[in-house]
Tab-separated table of C-alpha atoms in Angstrom:
chain	number	residue	atom	x	y	z
A	1	MET	CA	-7.657	42.673	4.532
A	2	SER	CA	-7.408	43.648	0.749
A	3	THR	CA	-6.153	40.826	-1.035
A	4	PHE	CA	-4.702	40.991	-4.453
A	5	THR	CA	-4.201	38.217	-6.835
A	6	ILE	CA	-0.938	38.842	-8.979
A	7	LEU	CA	-0.701	36.793	-12.349
A	8	LEU	CA	2.429	36.017	-12.985
A	9	GLY	CA	4.003	34.164	-16.411
A	10	GLY	CA	5.481	31.041	-14.226
A	11	ASP	CA	3.761	27.168	-13.695
A	12	LEU	CA	0.441	27.046	-12.788
A	13	ILE	CA	-2.185	24.427	-12.097
A	14	ARG	CA	-5.806	24.803	-10.709
A	15	THR	CA	-6.523	22.974	-7.436
A	16	PRO	CA	-9.001	23.568	-4.952
A	17	ARG	CA	-6.792	24.942	-2.702
A	18	LEU	CA	-5.625	27.851	-5.016
A	19	ASP	CA	-9.354	28.307	-6.031
A	20	ARG	CA	-10.027	28.917	-2.055
A	21	GLN	CA	-6.735	31.137	-1.751
A	22	VAL	CA	-8.251	33.261	-4.729
A	23	GLU	CA	-11.626	33.282	-4.085
A	24	GLY	CA	-13.106	37.050	-3.522
A	25	SER	CA	-9.734	38.694	-4.314
A	26	ARG	CA	-8.840	41.577	-6.868
A	27	VAL	CA	-6.925	40.438	-9.939
A	28	ILE	CA	-4.042	42.144	-11.759
A	29	ALA	CA	-2.241	40.191	-14.566
A	30	ALA	CA	1.276	40.778	-15.709
A	31	ASP	CA	1.943	40.275	-19.145
A	32	ALA	CA	1.891	36.454	-20.273
A	33	GLY	CA	0.176	35.993	-16.459
A	34	ILE	CA	-3.068	36.883	-18.397
A	35	GLY	CA	-3.086	33.286	-19.688
A	36	HIS	CA	-3.849	32.086	-16.199
A	37	ALA	CA	-6.819	34.172	-15.951
A	38	ARG	CA	-8.481	31.404	-18.597
A	39	LEU	CA	-7.438	28.518	-16.154
A	40	LEU	CA	-8.698	30.059	-13.174
A	41	GLY	CA	-11.857	31.674	-14.420
A	42	LEU	CA	-10.748	35.282	-13.406
A	43	VAL	CA	-11.115	38.545	-15.301
A	44	PRO	CA	-8.280	41.041	-14.336
A	45	GLU	CA	-9.082	44.664	-13.869
A	46	LEU	CA	-5.650	45.495	-14.738
A	47	TRP	CA	-3.246	44.237	-17.051
A	48	VAL	CA	0.403	45.464	-16.765
A	49	GLY	CA	3.441	45.101	-18.940
A	50	ASP	CA	5.099	45.825	-22.093
A	51	PHE	CA	3.201	42.740	-23.866
A	52	ASP	CA	5.907	41.254	-25.471
A	53	SER	CA	4.498	37.870	-24.385
A	54	VAL	CA	0.816	38.013	-24.921
A	55	PRO	CA	-1.084	34.816	-25.394
A	56	ALA	CA	-2.666	34.037	-28.598
A	57	ASN	CA	-6.245	33.569	-29.393
A	58	LEU	CA	-7.600	35.744	-26.108
A	59	PRO	CA	-11.145	35.418	-25.613
A	60	ASP	CA	-12.881	39.093	-25.835
A	61	ASP	CA	-13.192	39.512	-22.103
A	62	LEU	CA	-9.480	39.221	-21.312
A	63	ALA	CA	-8.238	40.930	-24.852
A	64	SER	CA	-10.208	43.821	-23.541
A	65	VAL	CA	-8.891	44.036	-20.013
A	66	PRO	CA	-7.575	47.763	-19.201
A	67	ARG	CA	-3.910	47.877	-20.013
A	68	GLN	CA	-0.973	49.934	-18.357
A	69	THR	CA	1.912	50.037	-21.180
A	70	PHE	CA	5.578	50.382	-20.225
A	71	PRO	CA	8.449	50.161	-22.533
A	72	ALA	CA	10.379	46.648	-23.273
A	73	GLU	CA	13.512	48.306	-21.602
A	74	LYS	CA	12.704	48.881	-18.160
A	75	ASP	CA	14.305	48.948	-14.569
A	76	LYS	CA	11.653	46.635	-13.252
A	77	THR	CA	9.702	43.470	-14.088
A	78	ASP	CA	6.484	43.038	-15.413
A	79	GLY	CA	5.634	41.108	-12.282
A	80	GLU	CA	6.882	43.983	-9.879
A	81	LEU	CA	5.187	46.577	-11.443
A	82	ALA	CA	1.984	44.407	-11.291
A	83	ILE	CA	2.463	44.249	-7.472
A	84	ALA	CA	3.076	47.921	-7.502
A	85	ALA	CA	-0.459	48.539	-8.852
A	86	ALA	CA	-2.039	46.631	-6.551
A	87	LEU	CA	-0.274	48.060	-3.637
A	88	GLU	CA	-1.066	51.228	-4.971
A	89	ARG	CA	-4.789	49.997	-4.822
A	90	GLY	CA	-4.508	49.039	-1.051
A	91	ALA	CA	-3.593	45.717	-0.966
A	92	THR	CA	-2.428	43.972	2.007
A	93	ARG	CA	-2.301	40.579	1.330
A	94	LEU	CA	-0.977	39.233	-2.380
A	95	VAL	CA	-1.279	35.814	-3.943
A	96	LEU	CA	1.944	35.709	-6.581
A	97	ALA	CA	0.250	33.058	-8.710
A	98	GLY	CA	2.672	31.359	-11.315
A	99	ALA	CA	5.491	32.746	-9.382
A	100	PHE	CA	7.658	29.538	-9.686
A	101	GLY	CA	8.996	27.788	-12.926
A	102	GLY	CA	8.675	29.297	-16.352
A	103	LYS	CA	11.342	30.267	-18.620
A	104	ARG	CA	12.892	32.604	-16.778
A	105	ALA	CA	14.652	31.347	-13.613
A	106	ASP	CA	16.313	35.103	-12.691
A	107	HIS	CA	12.515	35.859	-12.675
A	108	ALA	CA	11.247	33.248	-10.392
A	109	PHE	CA	14.331	34.080	-7.928
A	110	LEU	CA	13.084	37.737	-7.894
A	111	HIS	CA	9.794	36.526	-6.527
A	112	LEU	CA	11.214	34.791	-3.769
A	113	ALA	CA	13.243	37.978	-2.768
A	114	LEU	CA	10.546	40.349	-3.488
A	115	ALA	CA	8.218	38.022	-1.215
A	116	LEU	CA	10.761	38.435	1.304
A	117	ARG	CA	10.661	42.315	1.001
A	118	LEU	CA	7.387	42.946	1.054
A	119	ALA	CA	6.665	40.391	3.611
A	120	GLU	CA	9.238	42.495	6.102
A	121	ALA	CA	7.213	45.768	4.897
A	122	GLY	CA	4.012	44.607	6.514
A	123	THR	CA	2.378	42.575	3.449
A	124	LYS	CA	1.132	39.145	3.681
A	125	VAL	CA	2.587	37.400	0.818
A	126	LEU	CA	1.851	33.422	-0.822
A	127	LEU	CA	3.480	32.717	-4.052
A	128	THR	CA	2.077	29.418	-5.588
A	129	SER	CA	2.147	27.424	-8.978
A	130	GLY	CA	-0.974	25.692	-7.572
A	131	ALA	CA	1.322	22.533	-6.945
A	132	GLN	CA	4.031	24.540	-4.754
A	133	GLU	CA	3.437	27.297	-2.084
A	134	GLY	CA	6.021	30.024	-0.597
A	135	VAL	CA	5.627	31.777	2.514
A	136	PRO	CA	8.204	34.337	3.768
A	137	LEU	CA	9.017	33.408	7.537
A	138	LEU	CA	9.208	36.359	9.806
A	139	HIS	CA	10.887	36.796	13.402
A	140	GLU	CA	7.716	35.205	15.134
A	141	LYS	CA	6.176	32.122	15.438
A	142	ALA	CA	3.598	30.835	12.703
A	143	ASP	CA	1.702	27.732	11.991
A	144	PHE	CA	0.522	26.305	8.844
A	145	ASP	CA	-2.591	23.807	7.827
A	146	TYR	CA	-0.522	21.343	5.544
A	147	ALA	CA	-2.120	17.629	5.658
A	148	ASP	CA	0.460	15.085	7.426
A	149	GLY	CA	2.898	13.876	5.205
A	150	THR	CA	3.666	17.244	3.004
A	151	LEU	CA	7.040	17.711	2.087
A	152	PHE	CA	8.344	21.031	2.926
A	153	SER	CA	11.843	23.196	2.913
A	154	ILE	CA	13.126	26.139	4.722
A	155	LEU	CA	14.950	28.291	2.165
A	156	GLY	CA	17.684	30.440	4.017
A	157	PHE	CA	18.357	33.528	2.532
A	158	SER	CA	21.263	34.657	4.960
A	159	GLU	CA	22.635	32.572	8.014
A	160	LEU	CA	19.418	31.294	10.454
A	161	ALA	CA	19.363	31.408	14.122
A	162	GLY	CA	17.001	30.463	16.931
A	163	LEU	CA	15.238	28.143	13.974
A	164	THR	CA	12.648	25.874	15.687
A	165	VAL	CA	10.383	23.520	13.635
A	166	SER	CA	7.584	21.466	15.177
A	167	GLY	CA	5.215	18.957	13.664
A	168	ALA	CA	7.426	17.780	11.227
A	169	LYS	CA	9.030	14.286	10.793
A	170	TRP	CA	12.793	16.453	11.760
A	171	PRO	CA	11.921	18.730	14.304
A	172	LEU	CA	14.220	21.609	15.080
A	173	ASN	CA	14.846	23.425	18.236
A	174	GLN	CA	16.651	27.007	18.577
A	175	VAL	CA	19.065	25.778	15.550
A	176	GLU	CA	21.732	27.967	14.046
A	177	VAL	CA	21.594	27.347	10.027
A	178	ALA	CA	24.447	28.199	8.133
A	179	PHE	CA	23.957	30.217	4.587
A	180	GLY	CA	23.924	27.650	1.990
A	181	SER	CA	23.653	24.864	4.061
A	182	SER	CA	20.956	22.265	3.158
A	183	LEU	CA	19.959	21.040	6.897
A	184	THR	CA	16.362	22.505	6.050
A	185	ILE	CA	15.784	21.059	2.762
A	186	SER	CA	13.348	17.988	2.038
A	187	ASN	CA	11.539	17.845	5.692
A	188	GLU	CA	7.863	16.294	6.202
A	189	VAL	CA	5.067	17.232	7.795
A	190	LYS	CA	4.212	14.672	10.891
A	191	PHE	CA	1.775	15.058	13.487
A	192	ASP	CA	1.223	13.071	16.600
A	193	LYS	CA	-1.488	10.718	17.852
A	194	THR	CA	-3.564	13.906	18.693
A	195	GLY	CA	-3.254	15.619	15.365
A	196	GLY	CA	-0.892	18.890	15.250
A	197	ARG	CA	0.109	21.470	12.890
A	198	LEU	CA	3.512	22.569	11.269
A	199	GLU	CA	4.651	25.069	13.485
A	200	ILE	CA	7.958	27.205	12.624
A	201	ALA	CA	9.547	30.090	14.770
A	202	LEU	CA	12.583	31.909	13.568
A	203	GLY	CA	15.006	34.192	15.547
A	204	HIS	CA	17.248	35.997	13.068
A	205	GLY	CA	17.697	36.033	9.597
A	206	ARG	CA	15.674	35.630	6.279
A	207	ALA	CA	14.160	32.395	5.234
A	208	LEU	CA	10.889	31.243	3.008
A	209	LEU	CA	8.859	28.227	3.731
A	210	LEU	CA	8.509	25.845	0.582
A	211	ALA	CA	5.835	23.422	0.698
A	212	HIS	CA	4.460	20.774	-1.680
A	213	PRO	CA	0.825	20.490	-0.817
A	214	TYR	CA	-0.163	18.922	-4.155
A	215	PRO	CA	2.820	16.738	-5.599
A	216	LEU	CA	3.029	16.856	-9.475
A	217	PRO	CA	2.914	13.249	-10.701
A	218	GLU	CA	6.375	13.153	-12.176
A	219	SER	CA	7.778	14.303	-8.752
C-alpha cells in the first residue's frame, strides 16, 4: 500500500496518533498546508497550488520544495490538485491532514465529499485535524480502534439503510436514517466487560464516520 499525506490548510494539532498515521508516508503540500510540515517535522516532495497563501518565514528546506504552480482562477482547489498529484504517483491510501476547520467552510465540506468519492473508487482515505478524524463508510463491515468513551458521529450524505453500530453507547441494528436526521450524531464508543471495538456496517447510502480521539480542551 502506497500512503501519501496531503497537507491541507485547515486546523491541525500534532498527536502521537497522527505521527503514527503519517509515519513512512510520502508527502505533498497544498498551498498554505506547507505550514503544517514544520509542525509535523516533514519535508514534502511536492508543493502544489496557486501560492496565494504562502506562510511567512519558511525555513530553507521547505521554501525549496519543488512547486507545481497553477493559476488562481481554476476549476479545482489546491487540495484537490494535490490529491490528484498523489494519485498520479500511485497513492492507494491518503491521509488528508488539515482537512477540517480553517477559514473556508466550503473547502472543509469539499474534503468530506471528495473523501467519499475517492473511497468508493477504491482509495483508502483518512481525514484528520489531529483532534478529529473522518473515515468514509463503505457497504461493508468496518471496525475501528478508538478508545472506550470516544465521541463519534455518523454523517449521512444521503438516506441510509441497513445501518448497524455495535461497541457503542447507543447501538443500532439495521436501521434506516432519513437524510438530514440527527439520529447518528453524538454517540460514544462503549466496551463491555471483555473489551471490544466499535463496529459499523452500512447496507445502502453514503456516510462518513467522524470521531474525536483527542478532544480539545474547549470541547
